[in-house]
């Protein structure tokens, strides 16, 4: 692919993200200039195709989207549709699948950190995987040159794993992938980097940091690094750049996104996104309302081209914002600021940690509970937890929820107040479970 330089760039050496001409080509434009109106028309068309597919073939979405418009007239109509949560996905992953089992090429099971939490399972067809491979190849053009040797420190063994798809993607753009896998012996990995004159590393922040810390002067050093799979603290970026003098790029991608979501351009102030395959929104995590560029909220995405298991308005729980204005690389694509933590992480109550998943585990053990909203308020040491519980039937034992919550160690010294609402026709479920008012305590 030819290298394009943007006419509007501020720095004459700043290269346009390779995602832009790639997306222009994907949506059928001739030439490499992206027309934003054409991209929006493509997104609307693909959103409607996804809505039709999901509401016809997915057991979950047939129910979840009932009573909502099944044809969008414009992109902003999407905000009328209900959100999908990780809890929905955990509850019954197979209910999301839109193809027959023999069309599924890969299943990824994600264990949750809690002991009793159900795992998330994601299903992909061969075509779904090829979309990701294609993105990985183009994304890597940002930080590598043809002929570069790239050491892959991500899991590579299983066909369709993140490292395997990256390997295939790199081959498509004439780079030389060296599959290595997660580092178990840092000295051995450093020896390979030195011996093979590796130009670029792809790995998780902690692993790459471990290598940089053990690197010794005189050894070959990589020119660029792509960090993936984790939230990246600025301290790690600084250490890598200082020890190796290399450029560090961030990738944003989760299994739910199909392993790849977006990648930094040379400006490295945020990710450009796979906008032909994924439609991103920013919502207020409390109200669910759409937020304008510049405002921090929770990342939500909808798959546009996935066949096996489309996701509609899936809540990532990640905190970020769209950076207003044009990226200095000159792209017309959106720029998503680097993710800076999770909205639904945990709250500190006195010396204890209260996780939203703890409340889930306690309250959803009660038969008939449809949803709840939790608000922790007050000052440190004098917290008060307000729970609004929504039931599908009249509450028989109004103290049951309170007793369960008081068993949680983090709520021992907290005043818990519960209000009950009988709402058999409650629209959707699991969408209002948010803790706010103490948002400043979240690890932002
Ligand atoms: Zn850019």
Coordinates of C-alpha atoms and ligand atoms in Angstrom, one line a residue:
X1 CA 0.0 0.0 0.0
X2 CA 1.4 3.4 -0.9
X3 CA 2.3 5.7 1.9
X4 CA 0.1 8.8 2.0
X5 CA 1.0 12.0 3.6
X6 CA -1.7 14.3 4.8
X7 CA -2.1 17.7 3.3
X8 CA -3.4 19.1 6.6
X9 CA -0.7 17.5 8.8
X10 CA 1.1 19.8 11.2
X11 CA 4.3 17.9 11.4
X12 CA 5.7 17.3 7.9
X13 CA 7.0 13.9 8.9
X14 CA 3.7 12.7 10.4
X15 CA 2.4 9.8 8.4
X16 CA -1.4 9.4 7.8
X17 CA -2.7 6.3 9.6
X18 CA -2.7 3.4 7.2
X19 CA -6.2 2.7 8.5
X20 CA -7.7 5.5 6.5
X21 CA -6.9 4.3 2.9
X22 CA -7.6 0.8 4.1
X23 CA -11.1 1.8 5.3
X24 CA -11.7 3.8 2.1
X25 CA -10.9 0.7 0.1
X26 CA -13.1 -1.6 2.3
X27 CA -16.1 0.6 1.8
X28 CA -15.7 0.6 -1.9
X29 CA -14.2 4.0 -2.6
X30 CA -11.9 4.3 -5.5
X31 CA -8.7 6.2 -4.7
X32 CA -7.5 6.3 -1.2
X33 CA -9.2 9.5 0.1
X34 CA -11.8 8.7 2.7
X35 CA -15.2 10.5 2.3
X36 CA -16.7 10.7 5.7
X37 CA -20.2 10.8 4.4
X38 CA -19.6 7.5 2.5
X39 CA -18.2 5.9 5.7
X40 CA -21.3 7.0 7.6
X41 CA -23.6 5.6 4.9
X42 CA -21.6 2.3 5.0
X43 CA -21.9 2.2 8.8
X44 CA -25.7 2.8 8.7
X45 CA -26.2 0.1 6.1
X46 CA -24.1 -2.4 8.0
X47 CA -25.8 -1.5 11.3
X48 CA -29.1 -2.3 9.7
X49 CA -27.8 -5.6 8.3
X50 CA -26.5 -6.5 11.8
X51 CA -29.8 -5.6 13.4
X52 CA -31.7 -7.8 10.9
X53 CA -29.3 -10.7 11.4
X54 CA -29.3 -10.5 15.2
X55 CA -33.0 -10.1 15.6
X56 CA -33.7 -13.0 13.3
X57 CA -31.0 -15.4 14.3
X58 CA -29.9 -14.7 17.9
X59 CA -32.1 -15.9 20.6
X60 CA -30.8 -13.2 22.9
X61 CA -31.3 -10.3 20.5
X62 CA -34.7 -11.4 19.3
X63 CA -35.9 -10.9 22.9
X64 CA -33.6 -8.0 23.8
X65 CA -34.6 -5.9 20.7
X66 CA -38.3 -6.7 20.9
X67 CA -40.3 -3.5 20.7
X68 CA -37.4 -1.4 19.4
X69 CA -37.0 -0.1 15.9
X70 CA -35.4 -2.8 13.6
X71 CA -34.5 -0.3 10.9
X72 CA -32.4 2.8 11.7
X73 CA -32.9 6.0 9.6
X74 CA -29.7 7.6 10.7
X75 CA -26.7 6.7 12.9
X76 CA -28.0 8.6 15.9
X77 CA -31.1 6.4 15.9
X78 CA -28.8 3.7 17.3
X79 CA -29.0 5.3 20.8
X80 CA -32.7 4.3 21.0
X81 CA -31.6 0.7 21.2
X82 CA -30.8 -1.1 24.5
X83 CA -27.3 -1.7 25.6
X84 CA -25.7 -5.1 25.9
X85 CA -23.7 -5.9 29.1
X86 CA -21.0 -8.4 29.9
X87 CA -23.5 -9.9 32.3
X88 CA -25.8 -10.6 29.4
X89 CA -23.0 -12.3 27.5
X90 CA -22.0 -14.4 30.5
X91 CA -25.6 -15.5 31.2
X92 CA -25.9 -17.4 27.9
X93 CA -23.2 -16.9 25.3
X94 CA -24.8 -19.4 22.9
X95 CA -27.9 -17.3 22.7
X96 CA -25.9 -14.6 20.8
X97 CA -24.8 -17.0 18.1
X98 CA -26.3 -16.3 14.6
X99 CA -24.8 -19.2 12.6
X100 CA -24.9 -23.0 12.9
X101 CA -22.3 -24.6 15.1
X102 CA -20.3 -26.1 12.2
X103 CA -19.7 -22.6 10.8
X104 CA -17.9 -21.6 14.1
X105 CA -14.2 -21.8 13.5
X106 CA -13.0 -20.6 16.9
X107 CA -14.5 -20.3 20.5
X108 CA -12.7 -18.1 23.0
X109 CA -13.5 -18.6 26.7
X110 CA -12.7 -15.8 29.0
X111 CA -12.7 -16.7 32.7
X112 CA -13.7 -14.0 35.1
X113 CA -11.6 -13.1 38.0
X114 CA -14.3 -14.0 40.6
X115 CA -14.5 -17.6 41.8
X116 CA -18.2 -18.1 41.0
X117 CA -18.5 -15.9 37.9
X118 CA -19.6 -17.5 34.7
X119 CA -17.1 -17.3 31.9
X120 CA -17.7 -15.2 28.8
X121 CA -17.6 -17.2 25.6
X122 CA -17.1 -15.6 22.1
X123 CA -17.7 -17.4 18.8
X124 CA -16.1 -16.5 15.5
X125 CA -16.5 -17.8 11.9
X126 CA -13.5 -18.0 9.5
X127 CA -14.7 -14.8 7.8
X128 CA -14.9 -13.0 11.2
X129 CA -11.3 -14.0 11.9
X130 CA -10.1 -12.9 8.5
X131 CA -11.5 -9.4 9.1
X132 CA -9.2 -9.2 12.2
X133 CA -6.2 -10.6 10.3
X134 CA -6.7 -7.9 7.7
X135 CA -6.8 -5.2 10.4
X136 CA -3.7 -6.5 12.2
X137 CA -1.7 -6.4 9.0
X138 CA -2.7 -2.8 8.1
X139 CA -2.4 -1.6 11.7
X140 CA 1.2 -2.9 11.9
X141 CA 2.1 -0.8 8.8
X142 CA 2.0 2.1 11.2
X143 CA 5.1 1.0 13.1
X144 CA 7.0 -1.4 10.8
X145 CA 8.5 -1.5 7.3
X146 CA 8.4 -4.3 4.7
X147 CA 10.9 -6.9 5.6
X148 CA 11.0 -6.1 9.3
X149 CA 11.2 -9.0 11.7
X150 CA 8.5 -8.8 14.4
X151 CA 8.7 -10.9 17.6
X152 CA 5.2 -11.9 18.8
X153 CA 5.1 -12.3 22.5
X154 CA 1.3 -13.0 22.6
X155 CA -0.2 -16.5 22.7
X156 CA 0.5 -18.0 19.2
X157 CA 0.0 -21.7 19.5
X158 CA -3.8 -22.2 18.9
X159 CA -5.0 -21.5 15.4
X160 CA -7.1 -18.3 15.5
X161 CA -5.4 -17.1 18.7
X162 CA -4.4 -13.4 18.8
X163 CA -0.8 -14.2 18.0
X164 CA -1.7 -16.5 15.2
X165 CA -4.0 -13.9 13.5
X166 CA -1.3 -11.3 13.9
X167 CA 1.2 -13.7 12.3
X168 CA -1.1 -14.1 9.3
X169 CA -1.8 -10.4 9.1
X170 CA 1.9 -9.5 9.1
X171 CA 2.6 -12.0 6.3
X172 CA -0.1 -10.3 4.2
X173 CA 1.8 -7.0 4.4
X174 CA 5.3 -8.5 3.7
X175 CA 6.6 -8.4 7.2
X176 CA 8.3 -11.3 8.8
X177 CA 6.6 -12.5 12.0
X178 CA 8.6 -14.5 14.5
X179 CA 6.0 -16.3 16.8
X180 CA 7.5 -16.6 20.3
X181 CA 4.6 -16.6 22.7
X182 CA 4.4 -15.2 26.3
X183 CA 7.8 -14.7 27.8
X184 CA 8.8 -17.4 30.4
X185 CA 12.5 -16.9 30.3
X186 CA 13.3 -13.2 29.7
X187 CA 17.0 -13.9 29.0
X188 CA 16.1 -16.3 26.2
X189 CA 13.7 -13.7 24.7
X190 CA 16.4 -11.0 24.9
X191 CA 18.9 -13.4 23.2
X192 CA 16.4 -13.9 20.3
X193 CA 15.9 -10.2 19.9
X194 CA 19.7 -9.7 19.7
X195 CA 20.4 -12.7 17.5
X196 CA 17.6 -12.1 15.0
X197 CA 18.0 -8.3 15.0
X198 CA 14.3 -7.9 15.9
X199 CA 12.9 -4.5 14.7
X200 CA 9.6 -4.7 16.5
X201 CA 8.0 -6.4 19.6
X202 CA 4.4 -7.0 20.2
X203 CA 3.4 -8.0 23.7
X204 CA 1.6 -7.1 26.9
X205 CA 2.9 -4.1 28.8
X206 CA 4.2 -6.1 31.8
X207 CA 6.1 -8.6 29.7
X208 CA 7.8 -6.0 27.5
X209 CA 8.6 -4.0 30.6
X210 CA 10.3 -7.1 32.1
X211 CA 12.5 -7.3 29.0
X212 CA 13.4 -3.7 28.9
X213 CA 14.4 -3.8 32.6
X214 CA 16.8 -6.8 31.9
X215 CA 18.2 -5.4 28.7
X216 CA 21.9 -4.6 28.8
X217 CA 23.8 -1.9 26.9
X218 CA 25.4 -3.3 23.7
X219 CA 22.5 -5.7 22.9
X220 CA 20.4 -5.0 19.9
X221 CA 17.3 -2.9 20.7
X222 CA 14.0 -2.9 18.9
X223 CA 12.9 0.2 17.0
X224 CA 9.2 0.0 17.9
X225 CA 7.0 -1.8 20.3
X226 CA 3.2 -2.4 20.2
X227 CA 1.6 -3.0 23.5
X228 CA -1.6 -4.9 23.6
X229 CA -4.1 -6.7 25.8
X230 CA -3.8 -4.4 28.9
X231 CA -4.4 -0.9 30.1
X232 CA -1.0 0.7 29.7
X233 CA 0.2 2.9 32.5
X234 CA 2.2 6.0 31.4
X235 CA 5.1 4.9 33.6
X236 CA 5.6 1.7 31.5
X237 CA 5.6 3.8 28.3
X238 CA 8.3 6.1 29.7
X239 CA 10.5 3.2 30.9
X240 CA 10.4 1.5 27.5
X241 CA 11.1 4.7 25.5
X242 CA 13.9 5.6 27.8
X243 CA 15.7 2.3 27.9
X244 CA 15.4 1.4 24.2
X245 CA 14.9 4.8 22.7
X246 CA 12.1 3.2 20.7
X247 CA 8.6 4.3 19.8
X248 CA 5.8 2.7 21.7
X249 CA 2.4 2.3 20.2
X250 CA -0.8 1.2 21.8
X251 CA -3.4 -1.2 20.5
X252 CA -6.9 -1.4 21.8
X253 CA -8.7 -4.6 21.3
X254 CA -10.6 -7.2 23.3
X255 CA -11.9 -10.6 22.5
X256 CA -15.4 -9.1 22.3
X257 CA -14.2 -6.7 19.5
X258 CA -12.8 -9.7 17.6
X259 CA -9.4 -9.2 19.2
X260 CA -8.6 -6.0 17.3
X261 CA -10.3 -2.6 17.8
X262 CA -7.9 0.3 17.1
X263 CA -4.3 1.3 17.0
X264 CA -2.2 4.5 17.5
X265 CA -1.0 6.4 14.5
X266 CA 2.4 8.1 14.6
X267 CA 1.0 10.9 16.7
X268 CA 0.3 8.3 19.5
X269 CA -2.2 10.3 21.4
X270 CA -5.1 7.9 20.8
X271 CA -6.3 5.0 18.7
X272 CA -7.8 5.2 15.3
X273 CA -10.5 2.6 15.0
X274 CA -11.7 -0.1 12.6
X275 CA -14.6 2.0 11.7
X276 CA -15.7 -0.1 8.7
X277 CA -16.1 -3.1 11.1
X278 CA -16.9 -1.6 14.4
X279 CA -19.1 1.4 15.3
X280 CA -18.0 3.1 18.6
X281 CA -20.1 5.3 20.9
X282 CA -19.4 7.1 24.1
X283 CA -22.1 7.0 26.8
X284 CA -22.6 8.4 30.2
X285 CA -22.2 5.3 32.3
X286 CA -24.9 6.4 34.7
X287 CA -27.7 7.6 32.4
X288 CA -26.7 5.6 29.3
X289 CA -27.0 8.9 27.2
X290 CA -24.7 9.5 24.3
X291 CA -21.9 12.0 25.0
X292 CA -20.4 14.5 22.6
X293 CA -16.7 14.4 21.6
X294 CA -14.4 15.6 24.4
X295 CA -16.5 14.2 27.2
X296 CA -15.3 11.2 29.2
X297 CA -17.6 8.3 29.3
X298 CA -17.8 4.6 28.8
X299 CA -16.8 3.0 25.5
X300 CA -19.6 1.1 23.7
X301 CA -19.3 -0.6 20.4
X302 CA -21.5 -2.4 17.8
X303 CA -20.1 -5.0 15.3
X304 CA -20.8 -4.1 11.7
X305 CA -19.5 -7.0 9.8
X306 CA -19.4 -9.9 12.2
X307 CA -21.5 -13.0 11.3
X308 CA -20.9 -15.5 14.0
X309 CA -21.8 -13.5 17.1
X310 CA -22.7 -9.9 16.4
X311 CA -22.8 -7.6 19.4
X312 CA -25.0 -4.5 19.6
X313 CA -24.2 -1.6 21.8
X314 CA -21.8 -3.7 23.9
X315 CA -20.6 -1.9 27.1
X316 CA -16.9 -2.2 27.4
X317 CA -16.8 -0.6 30.9
X318 CA -13.6 1.3 29.7
X319 CA -13.2 5.0 30.4
X320 CA -12.2 7.2 27.5
X321 CA -13.4 10.0 25.2
X322 CA -13.3 10.9 21.6
X323 CA -10.6 13.6 21.1
X324 CA -12.3 16.5 19.4
X325 CA -10.9 17.9 16.1
X326 CA -8.7 16.3 13.6
X327 CA -5.7 14.2 14.5
X328 CA -2.4 15.8 13.4
X329 CA -1.8 12.8 11.2
X330 CA -4.6 14.3 9.0
X331 CA -7.1 11.4 9.2
X332 CA -10.8 12.0 9.1
X333 CA -11.2 9.0 11.3
X334 CA -12.2 9.4 15.0
X335 CA -9.4 9.4 17.6
X336 CA -10.3 7.5 20.8
X337 CA -8.1 8.6 23.7
X338 CA -6.1 5.9 25.4
X339 CA -8.3 4.0 27.8
X340 CA -7.6 5.2 31.3
X341 CA -9.2 2.5 33.5
X342 CA -12.6 1.0 34.1
X343 CA -15.9 2.6 35.2
X344 CA -17.1 -0.5 36.9
X345 CA -13.9 -1.4 38.6
X346 CA -14.2 -1.2 42.3
X347 CA -14.9 1.2 45.1
X348 CA -13.1 1.6 48.3
X349 CA -15.3 1.5 51.3
X350 CA -13.2 2.2 54.4
X351 CA -10.4 -0.4 54.2
X352 CA -12.5 -2.8 52.1
X353 CA -13.0 -3.1 48.3
X354 CA -16.6 -3.3 47.0
X355 CA -16.9 -4.7 43.5
X356 CA -20.0 -4.3 41.4
X357 CA -19.7 -8.1 40.8
X358 CA -20.0 -8.6 44.6
X359 CA -23.4 -6.9 44.5
X360 CA -24.3 -8.9 41.4
X361 CA -23.5 -12.1 43.1
X362 CA -25.4 -11.3 46.2
X363 CA -28.5 -9.7 44.7
X364 CA -29.1 -11.8 41.7
X365 CA -29.2 -14.8 44.0
X366 CA -32.7 -13.6 44.9
X367 CA -35.4 -15.1 42.7
X368 CA -37.4 -12.6 40.8
X369 CA -34.9 -9.7 40.9
X370 CA -34.8 -8.1 37.4
X371 CA -32.4 -5.3 37.9
X372 CA -31.0 -2.9 40.5
X373 CA -29.3 0.4 40.7
X374 CA -26.7 0.9 43.4
X375 CA -25.6 4.3 44.7
X376 CA -22.9 4.7 47.3
X377 CA -23.0 8.1 48.8
X378 CA -21.7 10.0 51.9
X379 CA -18.2 10.7 53.1
X380 CA -15.4 8.2 53.8
X381 CA -16.3 6.3 57.1
X382 CA -20.0 7.4 56.8
X383 CA -21.0 5.7 53.6
X384 CA -24.5 4.8 52.7
X385 CA -25.5 2.3 50.0
X386 CA -28.8 2.9 48.4
X387 CA -30.2 0.0 46.4
X388 CA -33.3 0.4 44.1
X389 CA -34.4 -3.2 43.4
X390 CA -36.8 -4.0 40.6
X391 CA -38.8 -7.2 40.8
X392 CA -40.9 -9.2 38.5
X393 CA -43.3 -10.0 41.4
X394 CA -44.3 -8.5 44.7
X395 CA -41.4 -8.9 47.2
X396 CA -42.2 -11.6 49.8
X397 CA -39.3 -11.0 52.1
X398 CA -38.2 -7.4 52.0
X399 CA -35.3 -8.1 54.4
X400 CA -33.7 -10.9 52.3
X401 CA -31.7 -8.5 50.0
X402 CA -30.4 -6.6 53.0
X403 CA -29.3 -9.7 54.9
X404 CA -27.4 -10.9 51.8
X405 CA -25.7 -7.6 51.4
X406 CA -24.7 -7.4 55.0
X407 CA -22.8 -10.6 54.6
X408 CA -20.3 -8.8 52.3
X409 CA -17.2 -7.8 54.2
X410 CA -17.1 -4.5 52.5
X411 CA -20.5 -3.5 53.7
X412 CA -20.1 -4.4 57.3
X413 CA -19.8 -0.8 58.4
X414 CA -22.1 0.7 55.8
X415 CA -25.7 1.8 56.2
X416 CA -27.6 -0.2 53.5
X417 CA -31.0 1.1 52.5
X418 CA -33.1 -0.8 49.9
X419 CA -36.2 0.3 48.1
X420 CA -38.3 -2.2 46.2
X421 CA -40.2 -1.7 43.0
X422 CA -42.6 -4.2 41.5
X423 CA -42.3 -3.8 37.7
X424 CA -43.3 -6.9 35.8
X425 CA -43.0 -5.1 32.4
X426 CA -39.6 -3.7 33.1
X427 CA -38.0 -3.1 29.7
X428 CA -34.8 -5.0 29.2
X429 CA -32.7 -6.0 32.1
X430 CA -29.3 -5.6 33.6
X431 CA -28.8 -2.1 32.3
X432 CA -29.0 0.2 35.2
X433 CA -26.6 -1.4 37.5
X434 CA -24.2 1.4 38.2
X435 CA -22.5 2.9 41.1
X436 CA -22.1 6.6 41.0
X437 CA -21.7 9.6 43.3
X438 CA -18.3 8.1 44.4
X439 CA -17.0 8.0 40.9
X440 CA -13.9 9.9 42.1
X441 CA -12.9 6.8 43.9
X442 CA -12.6 4.7 40.8
X443 CA -9.2 4.1 39.5
X444 CA -9.3 6.7 36.7
Ligands
LIG1 ZN1 -3.7 10.1 13.7

